[in-house]
Amino acid sequence: MYAILIAGFLVDFVFLSTVTTVVLFGLVSFWALREYITMTPTRRGDHRTLFWTFFLFTPLQYVLVGIGSFCFELYTTMIPVYASLFIPARIAISGDPKRFLERVAKIQAGLLICVYALSHAPALLSLELHKSTGEPWAGSRAGLLFYFVLLVQLNDVFQYVWGQLLGKH
C-alpha cells in the first residue's frame, strides 16, 4: 500500500496538474486523520464533532489551498483558530463532560497534524518564490514539492538502515 501511494505521488508530480496534487494530498489527509481517530478512544458525544472535522474542516482546508495564494491568510489560520474554537464548543454542546479536555486535545492534535501540517505540502505549488537577488524563481514548483517528498522518504529509508546497522549490539 505504501509503495502504491509513493508511486501515485510520483506520477502526480510528473504528469498531472496542481488540482490533482491538492486532491491527492486531501485524500491522504483524510485517510491519516481516519487512522489517527481510529486509534484514539472517542465517546458518543464526539461523533458529531468528528463529522464536522472530517467533512467540513478537512475539505475546506484543501479547497482554500487549491485556490492558491489568494486565500493564504485564511488557510493558514482556519484550523488553528476557527477549528480550535469550534471543536470544544461542539463537544460541550453534546453534553458529555467526561474527559472533556483530553478528548478535545486529541481531536485538535489529529486535525493539526494530519490535515493542517500536511496541507502545507501542496501549498508549495502556489508560493511566489524569489531568488535572493529579488528576481522571480524560474524553476518548477512541482519539482520543489517532489524534492520535499523525496527528502522525507530518504529520511525514512536512511533512518531504517542506520537503525539496522548500528542498532544491533
Short mmCIF file of C-alpha atoms in Angstrom, two decimals:
data_model
loop_
_atom_site.label_atom_id
_atom_site.label_comp_id
_atom_site.label_asym_id
_atom_site.label_seq_id
_atom_site.Cartn_x
_atom_site.Cartn_y
_atom_site.Cartn_z
CA MET A 1 0.00 0.00 0.00
CA TYR A 2 2.81 2.36 0.93
CA ALA A 3 4.64 1.75 -2.37
CA ILE A 4 1.45 2.36 -4.34
CA LEU A 5 0.95 5.67 -2.53
CA ILE A 6 4.51 6.82 -3.30
CA ALA A 7 4.14 5.75 -6.94
CA GLY A 8 0.91 7.74 -7.10
CA PHE A 9 2.70 10.83 -5.81
CA LEU A 10 5.49 10.42 -8.37
CA VAL A 11 3.05 10.08 -11.28
CA ASP A 12 1.09 13.04 -9.96
CA PHE A 13 4.13 15.31 -9.71
CA VAL A 14 5.35 14.47 -13.20
CA PHE A 15 2.19 14.26 -15.27
CA LEU A 16 -0.80 15.80 -13.54
CA SER A 17 -1.99 19.27 -12.53
CA THR A 18 -1.98 21.26 -9.32
CA VAL A 19 -5.63 20.40 -8.68
CA THR A 20 -4.95 16.66 -8.71
CA THR A 21 -1.99 17.15 -6.39
CA VAL A 22 -4.18 19.03 -3.91
CA VAL A 23 -6.90 16.37 -4.18
CA LEU A 24 -4.35 13.58 -3.65
CA PHE A 25 -2.94 15.26 -0.54
CA GLY A 26 -6.50 15.87 0.67
CA LEU A 27 -7.31 12.18 0.35
CA VAL A 28 -4.11 11.26 2.18
CA SER A 29 -5.01 13.72 4.96
CA PHE A 30 -8.49 12.27 5.26
CA TRP A 31 -7.01 8.77 5.43
CA ALA A 32 -4.38 9.78 8.01
CA LEU A 33 -6.96 11.52 10.19
CA ARG A 34 -9.26 8.50 9.96
CA GLU A 35 -6.42 6.21 11.08
CA TYR A 36 -5.50 8.59 13.91
CA ILE A 37 -9.08 8.82 15.18
CA THR A 38 -9.46 5.03 14.91
CA MET A 39 -6.59 4.61 17.39
CA THR A 40 -7.93 7.36 19.67
CA PRO A 41 -10.68 6.43 22.13
CA THR A 42 -13.78 8.52 21.44
CA ARG A 43 -17.15 8.81 23.11
CA ARG A 44 -20.61 9.04 21.61
CA GLY A 45 -20.64 12.80 22.19
CA ASP A 46 -17.63 13.17 19.86
CA HIS A 47 -19.27 11.69 16.78
CA ARG A 48 -20.93 14.87 15.52
CA THR A 49 -17.76 16.84 16.18
CA LEU A 50 -15.81 14.27 14.20
CA PHE A 51 -18.35 14.55 11.39
CA TRP A 52 -17.67 18.30 11.15
CA THR A 53 -13.94 17.69 11.43
CA PHE A 54 -13.89 15.16 8.61
CA PHE A 55 -16.45 16.65 6.26
CA LEU A 56 -16.11 20.40 6.82
CA PHE A 57 -12.63 21.32 8.01
CA THR A 58 -10.62 18.78 6.02
CA PRO A 59 -12.17 19.52 2.58
CA LEU A 60 -12.38 23.26 3.28
CA GLN A 61 -8.67 23.39 4.11
CA TYR A 62 -7.79 21.78 0.79
CA VAL A 63 -10.24 23.92 -1.18
CA LEU A 64 -8.54 27.01 0.24
CA VAL A 65 -5.10 25.57 -0.56
CA GLY A 66 -6.30 24.77 -4.08
CA ILE A 67 -7.48 28.36 -4.60
CA GLY A 68 -3.90 29.41 -4.03
CA SER A 69 -2.10 32.37 -2.53
CA PHE A 70 -5.29 34.45 -2.77
CA CYS A 71 -6.55 32.68 0.40
CA PHE A 72 -3.17 32.33 2.13
CA GLU A 73 -4.24 34.11 5.32
CA LEU A 74 -7.42 32.07 5.57
CA TYR A 75 -5.92 28.61 5.06
CA THR A 76 -3.08 29.34 7.48
CA THR A 77 -5.46 30.41 10.25
CA MET A 78 -8.64 28.40 9.69
CA ILE A 79 -7.70 25.22 11.55
CA PRO A 80 -5.52 26.68 14.34
CA VAL A 81 -8.06 29.42 15.12
CA TYR A 82 -11.57 28.56 13.94
CA ALA A 83 -11.44 24.78 14.28
CA SER A 84 -9.75 25.11 17.68
CA LEU A 85 -12.70 27.21 18.81
CA PHE A 86 -15.34 25.05 17.13
CA ILE A 87 -14.22 21.63 18.40
CA PRO A 88 -14.52 22.35 22.16
CA ALA A 89 -17.77 24.25 21.63
CA ARG A 90 -19.29 21.37 19.67
CA ILE A 91 -18.20 18.78 22.23
CA ALA A 92 -19.60 20.97 25.04
CA ILE A 93 -22.93 21.18 23.20
CA SER A 94 -23.07 17.38 23.11
CA GLY A 95 -23.49 17.40 26.89
CA ASP A 96 -20.84 14.78 27.67
CA PRO A 97 -18.34 16.35 30.13
CA LYS A 98 -16.39 13.16 30.89
CA ARG A 99 -12.69 13.62 29.96
CA PHE A 100 -13.63 16.78 28.05
CA LEU A 101 -10.15 18.34 27.80
CA GLU A 102 -8.50 15.06 26.83
CA ARG A 103 -11.00 14.43 24.04
CA VAL A 104 -10.73 17.98 22.71
CA ALA A 105 -6.94 17.86 22.76
CA LYS A 106 -6.79 14.55 20.91
CA ILE A 107 -9.15 15.68 18.15
CA GLN A 108 -7.35 19.01 17.77
CA ALA A 109 -3.95 17.34 17.68
CA GLY A 110 -5.12 14.95 14.98
CA LEU A 111 -6.58 17.79 12.91
CA LEU A 112 -3.42 19.89 13.25
CA ILE A 113 -1.04 17.07 12.36
CA CYS A 114 -2.99 15.11 9.77
CA VAL A 115 -4.70 17.97 7.94
CA TYR A 116 -3.13 21.34 8.75
CA ALA A 117 0.52 20.29 8.62
CA LEU A 118 0.09 18.03 5.61
CA SER A 119 -1.86 20.67 3.67
CA HIS A 120 1.19 22.91 3.55
CA ALA A 121 2.96 20.50 1.19
CA PRO A 122 0.64 21.16 -1.80
CA ALA A 123 0.55 24.81 -0.75
CA LEU A 124 4.15 24.96 -2.01
CA LEU A 125 2.67 24.86 -5.52
CA SER A 126 1.11 28.30 -5.07
CA LEU A 127 4.05 30.11 -3.46
CA GLU A 128 5.53 33.16 -5.10
CA LEU A 129 9.22 32.24 -4.97
CA HIS A 130 12.06 34.72 -5.47
CA LYS A 131 15.82 34.40 -5.63
CA SER A 132 17.99 36.22 -3.11
CA THR A 133 18.57 38.89 -5.76
CA GLY A 134 14.83 39.65 -5.83
CA GLU A 135 14.06 38.27 -9.27
CA PRO A 136 11.35 35.60 -9.62
CA TRP A 137 12.40 31.98 -9.41
CA ALA A 138 12.06 30.23 -12.77
CA GLY A 139 12.15 26.65 -11.50
CA SER A 140 9.27 24.23 -11.19
CA ARG A 141 7.20 24.39 -8.02
CA ALA A 142 6.18 20.78 -8.65
CA GLY A 143 9.88 19.91 -8.64
CA LEU A 144 10.21 21.65 -5.27
CA LEU A 145 7.35 19.58 -3.87
CA PHE A 146 8.85 16.41 -5.35
CA TYR A 147 12.20 17.29 -3.73
CA PHE A 148 10.45 17.82 -0.40
CA VAL A 149 8.68 14.42 -0.54
CA LEU A 150 11.88 12.74 -1.75
CA LEU A 151 13.83 14.09 1.24
CA VAL A 152 11.18 12.84 3.64
CA GLN A 153 11.21 9.38 2.07
CA LEU A 154 15.01 9.21 2.05
CA ASN A 155 14.99 10.22 5.71
CA ASP A 156 12.78 7.22 6.49
CA VAL A 157 14.97 4.86 4.46
CA PHE A 158 18.24 6.06 5.99
CA GLN A 159 16.78 6.02 9.49
CA TYR A 160 15.78 2.38 8.98
CA VAL A 161 19.19 1.45 7.52
CA TRP A 162 21.16 3.15 10.30
CA GLY A 163 18.89 1.59 12.89
CA GLN A 164 19.60 -1.86 11.44
CA LEU A 165 23.35 -1.28 11.16
CA LEU A 166 24.03 0.46 14.46
CA GLY A 167 21.06 -0.77 16.47
CA LYS A 168 22.49 -4.26 16.96
CA HIS A 169 24.86 -4.58 19.89
#
